[in-house]
Amino acid sequence: MLFGSMPFGMRRAARLALTAAALASAPASAQPPEAISDGLRCVYEKLTANRGYEVVAEVFLYDTVPENQVGQAASILDLATQSCAKQYKWSVSRVFSAADVGLYGATIDYLIQKIAAAGVASTAVEAFDTVVSSMSHADYESFGEQDWRSDLAFTRRLRALARDAGLPDEEAVMDMALDALELGARIDYSVALFVLDLAEGSPIPETV
């Protein structure tokens, strides 16, 4: 579920079109030090400082959450993002990228916890978490397809990654695993956008 009222939940199509070619040949971003020092992880760290991130993750993932929870999630993400934007004086594009990094990272944490709560061995959970972290923006194009879950070859590959990490081939677990893998690719893409913005030296707006 996308945040209809949340200003920082999605990348604008024009921004994606302008940067796609530059990112296509770029290596996995891996959160370089210069990006971390410019606050790349700030929104994520604020979201996960307490259990409020669970509210944000549930609204992002599920269509059945109560309407009041949608507003609560929007407020939590907005407050975290605005606080970080003021602290680091981000450009507008950097605000979008860092907010997505925070949103996707917090949602991955939520999914990993749910997978662990399903009785999966801790060693398998840790191995799968590493797999999620290894997803790159090279995978982003495949996930960008409107109905990528209907691509049987692609989903078989994803399920194999999850099984190889030790996750059981149970539908509920695999559904969460596929969501986490998608977010792993999306977070790497957002990191790459943030890094590209740093490299371009985007001007800092007077107000954020």
PDB file of C-alpha atoms in Angstrom:
ATOM      1  CA  MET A   1       0.000   0.000   0.000  1.00  0.00           C
ATOM      2  CA  LEU A   2       1.343   3.424  -0.899  1.00  0.00           C
ATOM      3  CA  PHE A   3       0.978   6.418   1.387  1.00  0.00           C
ATOM      4  CA  GLY A   4      -1.622   8.512  -0.383  1.00  0.00           C
ATOM      5  CA  SER A   5      -1.182  11.428   2.011  1.00  0.00           C
ATOM      6  CA  MET A   6       2.528  10.965   2.678  1.00  0.00           C
ATOM      7  CA  PRO A   7       4.755  13.465   0.874  1.00  0.00           C
ATOM      8  CA  PHE A   8       7.975  11.466   1.000  1.00  0.00           C
ATOM      9  CA  GLY A   9       6.857   7.917   0.213  1.00  0.00           C
ATOM     10  CA  MET A  10       7.523   7.868  -3.545  1.00  0.00           C
ATOM     11  CA  ARG A  11      10.097   9.083  -6.033  1.00  0.00           C
ATOM     12  CA  ARG A  12       8.762  11.405  -8.698  1.00  0.00           C
ATOM     13  CA  ALA A  13       8.656   9.842 -12.155  1.00  0.00           C
ATOM     14  CA  ALA A  14      10.657  12.656 -13.718  1.00  0.00           C
ATOM     15  CA  ARG A  15      13.461  12.205 -11.192  1.00  0.00           C
ATOM     16  CA  LEU A  16      13.602   8.493 -11.965  1.00  0.00           C
ATOM     17  CA  ALA A  17      13.747   9.095 -15.690  1.00  0.00           C
ATOM     18  CA  LEU A  18      16.630  11.541 -15.358  1.00  0.00           C
ATOM     19  CA  THR A  19      18.734   9.294 -13.137  1.00  0.00           C
ATOM     20  CA  ALA A  20      17.963   5.822 -14.501  1.00  0.00           C
ATOM     21  CA  ALA A  21      20.643   5.927 -17.180  1.00  0.00           C
ATOM     22  CA  ALA A  22      23.298   7.108 -14.742  1.00  0.00           C
ATOM     23  CA  LEU A  23      22.447   4.387 -12.245  1.00  0.00           C
ATOM     24  CA  ALA A  24      22.174   1.570 -14.767  1.00  0.00           C
ATOM     25  CA  SER A  25      25.933   1.088 -14.991  1.00  0.00           C
ATOM     26  CA  ALA A  26      26.742   2.062 -11.409  1.00  0.00           C
ATOM     27  CA  PRO A  27      27.959  -0.478  -8.843  1.00  0.00           C
ATOM     28  CA  ALA A  28      25.913  -1.371  -5.779  1.00  0.00           C
ATOM     29  CA  SER A  29      25.874   1.689  -3.547  1.00  0.00           C
ATOM     30  CA  ALA A  30      26.599   0.032  -0.175  1.00  0.00           C
ATOM     31  CA  GLN A  31      26.025   3.284   1.750  1.00  0.00           C
ATOM     32  CA  PRO A  32      29.413   5.012   1.294  1.00  0.00           C
ATOM     33  CA  PRO A  33      30.870   7.048   4.201  1.00  0.00           C
ATOM     34  CA  GLU A  34      30.211  10.428   2.595  1.00  0.00           C
ATOM     35  CA  ALA A  35      26.516   9.607   2.296  1.00  0.00           C
ATOM     36  CA  ILE A  36      26.325   8.388   5.895  1.00  0.00           C
ATOM     37  CA  SER A  37      28.030  11.558   7.117  1.00  0.00           C
ATOM     38  CA  ASP A  38      25.421  13.577   5.221  1.00  0.00           C
ATOM     39  CA  GLY A  39      22.646  11.841   7.129  1.00  0.00           C
ATOM     40  CA  LEU A  40      21.649   9.033   4.771  1.00  0.00           C
ATOM     41  CA  ARG A  41      20.583   6.823   7.696  1.00  0.00           C
ATOM     42  CA  CYS A  42      19.041   9.639   9.735  1.00  0.00           C
ATOM     43  CA  VAL A  43      15.382   8.978   8.863  1.00  0.00           C
ATOM     44  CA  TYR A  44      15.830   5.230   9.298  1.00  0.00           C
ATOM     45  CA  GLU A  45      17.443   5.692  12.710  1.00  0.00           C
ATOM     46  CA  LYS A  46      14.707   8.047  13.886  1.00  0.00           C
ATOM     47  CA  LEU A  47      11.978   5.685  12.689  1.00  0.00           C
ATOM     48  CA  THR A  48      13.492   2.639  14.378  1.00  0.00           C
ATOM     49  CA  ALA A  49      14.354   4.405  17.639  1.00  0.00           C
ATOM     50  CA  ASN A  50      10.992   3.181  18.943  1.00  0.00           C
ATOM     51  CA  ARG A  51       8.171   0.901  17.838  1.00  0.00           C
ATOM     52  CA  GLY A  52       6.487   3.617  15.818  1.00  0.00           C
ATOM     53  CA  TYR A  53       8.177   2.176  12.748  1.00  0.00           C
ATOM     54  CA  GLU A  54       5.833  -0.816  13.003  1.00  0.00           C
ATOM     55  CA  VAL A  55       2.892   1.504  12.335  1.00  0.00           C
ATOM     56  CA  VAL A  56       4.680   2.940   9.297  1.00  0.00           C
ATOM     57  CA  ALA A  57       5.589  -0.508   7.961  1.00  0.00           C
ATOM     58  CA  GLU A  58       2.073  -1.895   8.351  1.00  0.00           C
ATOM     59  CA  VAL A  59       0.556   1.019   6.443  1.00  0.00           C
ATOM     60  CA  PHE A  60       3.137   0.633   3.691  1.00  0.00           C
ATOM     61  CA  LEU A  61       2.552  -3.115   3.351  1.00  0.00           C
ATOM     62  CA  TYR A  62      -1.138  -3.685   3.974  1.00  0.00           C
ATOM     63  CA  ASP A  63      -4.371  -2.327   2.521  1.00  0.00           C
ATOM     64  CA  THR A  64      -6.466  -3.340   5.518  1.00  0.00           C
ATOM     65  CA  VAL A  65      -5.089  -1.005   8.193  1.00  0.00           C
ATOM     66  CA  PRO A  66      -7.510   1.434   9.872  1.00  0.00           C
ATOM     67  CA  GLU A  67      -7.692   4.908   8.348  1.00  0.00           C
ATOM     68  CA  ASN A  68      -6.436   6.568  11.524  1.00  0.00           C
ATOM     69  CA  GLN A  69      -3.282   4.446  11.340  1.00  0.00           C
ATOM     70  CA  VAL A  70      -2.571   5.840   7.863  1.00  0.00           C
ATOM     71  CA  GLY A  71      -2.549   9.361   9.258  1.00  0.00           C
ATOM     72  CA  GLN A  72      -0.426   8.292  12.209  1.00  0.00           C
ATOM     73  CA  ALA A  73       2.123   6.652   9.909  1.00  0.00           C
ATOM     74  CA  ALA A  74       2.258   9.722   7.680  1.00  0.00           C
ATOM     75  CA  SER A  75       2.916  11.914  10.701  1.00  0.00           C
ATOM     76  CA  ILE A  76       5.673   9.638  12.040  1.00  0.00           C
ATOM     77  CA  LEU A  77       7.510   9.570   8.713  1.00  0.00           C
ATOM     78  CA  ASP A  78       6.995  13.267   8.067  1.00  0.00           C
ATOM     79  CA  LEU A  79       8.337  14.303  11.482  1.00  0.00           C
ATOM     80  CA  ALA A  80      11.408  12.089  11.134  1.00  0.00           C
ATOM     81  CA  THR A  81      12.117  13.345   7.622  1.00  0.00           C
ATOM     82  CA  GLN A  82      11.647  17.030   8.401  1.00  0.00           C
ATOM     83  CA  SER A  83      13.869  16.770  11.469  1.00  0.00           C
ATOM     84  CA  CYS A  84      16.669  15.172   9.455  1.00  0.00           C
ATOM     85  CA  ALA A  85      16.223  17.569   6.537  1.00  0.00           C
ATOM     86  CA  LYS A  86      16.678  20.561   8.836  1.00  0.00           C
ATOM     87  CA  GLN A  87      19.640  18.988  10.600  1.00  0.00           C
ATOM     88  CA  TYR A  88      21.524  18.200   7.382  1.00  0.00           C
ATOM     89  CA  LYS A  89      20.093  20.987   5.175  1.00  0.00           C
ATOM     90  CA  TRP A  90      19.240  18.554   2.404  1.00  0.00           C
ATOM     91  CA  SER A  91      18.254  19.492  -1.109  1.00  0.00           C
ATOM     92  CA  VAL A  92      14.698  18.513  -2.024  1.00  0.00           C
ATOM     93  CA  SER A  93      15.860  15.470  -4.001  1.00  0.00           C
ATOM     94  CA  ARG A  94      18.002  14.328  -1.074  1.00  0.00           C
ATOM     95  CA  VAL A  95      14.954  14.599   1.192  1.00  0.00           C
ATOM     96  CA  PHE A  96      13.036  12.189  -1.044  1.00  0.00           C
ATOM     97  CA  SER A  97      15.919   9.712  -1.240  1.00  0.00           C
ATOM     98  CA  ALA A  98      16.658   9.693   2.492  1.00  0.00           C
ATOM     99  CA  ALA A  99      12.967   9.354   3.351  1.00  0.00           C
ATOM    100  CA  ASP A 100      12.703   6.327   1.082  1.00  0.00           C
ATOM    101  CA  VAL A 101      15.841   4.806   2.618  1.00  0.00           C
ATOM    102  CA  GLY A 102      14.256   5.219   6.042  1.00  0.00           C
ATOM    103  CA  LEU A 103      10.857   3.911   4.998  1.00  0.00           C
ATOM    104  CA  TYR A 104      12.192   0.875   3.155  1.00  0.00           C
ATOM    105  CA  GLY A 105      14.790   0.075   5.813  1.00  0.00           C
ATOM    106  CA  ALA A 106      12.266   0.231   8.641  1.00  0.00           C
ATOM    107  CA  THR A 107       9.842  -1.938   6.674  1.00  0.00           C
ATOM    108  CA  ILE A 108      12.569  -4.510   6.016  1.00  0.00           C
ATOM    109  CA  ASP A 109      13.251  -4.636   9.764  1.00  0.00           C
ATOM    110  CA  TYR A 110       9.542  -5.210  10.364  1.00  0.00           C
ATOM    111  CA  LEU A 111       9.414  -8.047   7.822  1.00  0.00           C
ATOM    112  CA  ILE A 112      12.563  -9.687   9.186  1.00  0.00           C
ATOM    113  CA  GLN A 113      11.026  -9.645  12.662  1.00  0.00           C
ATOM    114  CA  LYS A 114       7.810 -11.174  11.321  1.00  0.00           C
ATOM    115  CA  ILE A 115       9.788 -13.915   9.577  1.00  0.00           C
ATOM    116  CA  ALA A 116      11.624 -14.652  12.831  1.00  0.00           C
ATOM    117  CA  ALA A 117       8.310 -14.691  14.715  1.00  0.00           C
ATOM    118  CA  ALA A 118       7.059 -17.351  12.284  1.00  0.00           C
ATOM    119  CA  GLY A 119       9.502 -19.760  13.906  1.00  0.00           C
ATOM    120  CA  VAL A 120      12.357 -19.514  11.419  1.00  0.00           C
ATOM    121  CA  ALA A 121      15.767 -20.334  12.905  1.00  0.00           C
ATOM    122  CA  SER A 122      17.842 -17.291  13.837  1.00  0.00           C
ATOM    123  CA  THR A 123      20.723 -18.436  11.633  1.00  0.00           C
ATOM    124  CA  ALA A 124      18.395 -18.559   8.623  1.00  0.00           C
ATOM    125  CA  VAL A 125      16.936 -15.148   9.475  1.00  0.00           C
ATOM    126  CA  GLU A 126      20.420 -13.648   9.678  1.00  0.00           C
ATOM    127  CA  ALA A 127      21.446 -15.289   6.404  1.00  0.00           C
ATOM    128  CA  PHE A 128      18.331 -13.989   4.682  1.00  0.00           C
ATOM    129  CA  ASP A 129      18.908 -10.494   6.080  1.00  0.00           C
ATOM    130  CA  THR A 130      22.319 -10.589   4.396  1.00  0.00           C
ATOM    131  CA  VAL A 131      20.687 -11.614   1.110  1.00  0.00           C
ATOM    132  CA  VAL A 132      18.267  -8.683   1.360  1.00  0.00           C
ATOM    133  CA  SER A 133      21.182  -6.324   1.969  1.00  0.00           C
ATOM    134  CA  SER A 134      22.914  -7.651  -1.143  1.00  0.00           C
ATOM    135  CA  MET A 135      20.044  -6.725  -3.460  1.00  0.00           C
ATOM    136  CA  SER A 136      21.120  -3.941  -5.794  1.00  0.00           C
ATOM    137  CA  HIS A 137      19.563  -1.290  -7.975  1.00  0.00           C
ATOM    138  CA  ALA A 138      20.368  -3.599 -10.895  1.00  0.00           C
ATOM    139  CA  ASP A 139      17.326  -5.577  -9.703  1.00  0.00           C
ATOM    140  CA  TYR A 140      15.185  -2.451  -9.469  1.00  0.00           C
ATOM    141  CA  GLU A 141      13.996  -2.557 -13.069  1.00  0.00           C
ATOM    142  CA  SER A 142      12.523  -6.039 -12.618  1.00  0.00           C
ATOM    143  CA  PHE A 143      10.738  -5.005  -9.443  1.00  0.00           C
ATOM    144  CA  GLY A 144       9.498  -1.899 -11.222  1.00  0.00           C
ATOM    145  CA  GLU A 145       7.214  -3.979 -13.398  1.00  0.00           C
ATOM    146  CA  GLN A 146       3.620  -3.406 -12.341  1.00  0.00           C
ATOM    147  CA  ASP A 147       2.935  -7.105 -11.782  1.00  0.00           C
ATOM    148  CA  TRP A 148       6.397  -8.551 -11.182  1.00  0.00           C
ATOM    149  CA  ARG A 149       4.951 -11.368  -9.082  1.00  0.00           C
ATOM    150  CA  SER A 150       3.483 -12.801 -12.297  1.00  0.00           C
ATOM    151  CA  ASP A 151       6.992 -13.178 -13.743  1.00  0.00           C
ATOM    152  CA  LEU A 152       7.458 -16.821 -12.781  1.00  0.00           C
ATOM    153  CA  ALA A 153      11.135 -16.998 -13.713  1.00  0.00           C
ATOM    154  CA  PHE A 154      11.881 -13.923 -11.612  1.00  0.00           C
ATOM    155  CA  THR A 155       9.875 -15.056  -8.587  1.00  0.00           C
ATOM    156  CA  ARG A 156      11.424 -18.542  -8.777  1.00  0.00           C
ATOM    157  CA  ARG A 157      14.835 -16.911  -8.548  1.00  0.00           C
ATOM    158  CA  LEU A 158      13.750 -14.846  -5.540  1.00  0.00           C
ATOM    159  CA  ARG A 159      12.236 -17.828  -3.768  1.00  0.00           C
ATOM    160  CA  ALA A 160      15.444 -19.777  -4.399  1.00  0.00           C
ATOM    161  CA  LEU A 161      17.442 -16.984  -2.752  1.00  0.00           C
ATOM    162  CA  ALA A 162      15.179 -17.200   0.292  1.00  0.00           C
ATOM    163  CA  ARG A 163      15.309 -21.005   0.447  1.00  0.00           C
ATOM    164  CA  ASP A 164      19.093 -21.034   0.036  1.00  0.00           C
ATOM    165  CA  ALA A 165      19.314 -18.754   3.062  1.00  0.00           C
ATOM    166  CA  GLY A 166      17.387 -21.359   5.039  1.00  0.00           C
ATOM    167  CA  LEU A 167      13.843 -19.998   4.955  1.00  0.00           C
ATOM    168  CA  PRO A 168      11.095 -22.636   4.772  1.00  0.00           C
ATOM    169  CA  ASP A 169       9.138 -22.845   1.528  1.00  0.00           C
ATOM    170  CA  GLU A 170       5.906 -21.792   3.223  1.00  0.00           C
ATOM    171  CA  GLU A 171       3.645 -19.339   1.445  1.00  0.00           C
ATOM    172  CA  ALA A 172       3.318 -16.844   4.304  1.00  0.00           C
ATOM    173  CA  VAL A 173       7.076 -16.759   4.868  1.00  0.00           C
ATOM    174  CA  MET A 174       7.817 -16.537   1.147  1.00  0.00           C
ATOM    175  CA  ASP A 175       5.376 -13.652   0.717  1.00  0.00           C
ATOM    176  CA  MET A 176       7.228 -11.695   3.393  1.00  0.00           C
ATOM    177  CA  ALA A 177      10.570 -12.717   1.908  1.00  0.00           C
ATOM    178  CA  LEU A 178       9.620 -11.445  -1.548  1.00  0.00           C
ATOM    179  CA  ASP A 179       8.467  -8.138  -0.064  1.00  0.00           C
ATOM    180  CA  ALA A 180      11.782  -7.802   1.785  1.00  0.00           C
ATOM    181  CA  LEU A 181      13.812  -8.601  -1.332  1.00  0.00           C
ATOM    182  CA  GLU A 182      11.910  -5.995  -3.321  1.00  0.00           C
ATOM    183  CA  LEU A 183      12.600  -3.402  -0.643  1.00  0.00           C
ATOM    184  CA  GLY A 184      16.255  -4.428  -0.602  1.00  0.00           C
ATOM    185  CA  ALA A 185      16.496  -3.445  -4.266  1.00  0.00           C
ATOM    186  CA  ARG A 186      14.488  -0.275  -3.732  1.00  0.00           C
ATOM    187  CA  ILE A 187      16.607   0.860  -0.796  1.00  0.00           C
ATOM    188  CA  ASP A 188      19.803   0.368  -2.788  1.00  0.00           C
ATOM    189  CA  TYR A 189      18.306   2.399  -5.623  1.00  0.00           C
ATOM    190  CA  SER A 190      17.409   5.204  -3.215  1.00  0.00           C
ATOM    191  CA  VAL A 191      20.912   5.135  -1.734  1.00  0.00           C
ATOM    192  CA  ALA A 192      22.313   5.444  -5.249  1.00  0.00           C
ATOM    193  CA  LEU A 193      20.066   8.451  -5.904  1.00  0.00           C
ATOM    194  CA  PHE A 194      21.258  10.063  -2.676  1.00  0.00           C
ATOM    195  CA  VAL A 195      24.904   9.453  -3.598  1.00  0.00           C
ATOM    196  CA  LEU A 196      24.352  10.753  -7.125  1.00  0.00           C
ATOM    197  CA  ASP A 197      22.806  13.894  -5.675  1.00  0.00           C
ATOM    198  CA  LEU A 198      25.866  14.371  -3.465  1.00  0.00           C
ATOM    199  CA  ALA A 199      28.177  13.903  -6.444  1.00  0.00           C
ATOM    200  CA  GLU A 200      26.234  16.470  -8.449  1.00  0.00           C
ATOM    201  CA  GLY A 201      26.432  18.916  -5.567  1.00  0.00           C
ATOM    202  CA  SER A 202      22.778  19.883  -5.706  1.00  0.00           C
ATOM    203  CA  PRO A 203      22.227  23.349  -4.269  1.00  0.00           C
ATOM    204  CA  ILE A 204      20.731  23.564  -0.798  1.00  0.00           C
ATOM    205  CA  PRO A 205      17.329  25.267  -0.826  1.00  0.00           C
ATOM    206  CA  GLU A 206      16.623  28.206   1.481  1.00  0.00           C
ATOM    207  CA  THR A 207      13.909  26.182   3.200  1.00  0.00           C
ATOM    208  CA  VAL A 208      13.423  22.423   3.400  1.00  0.00           C
TER     209      VAL A 208
END
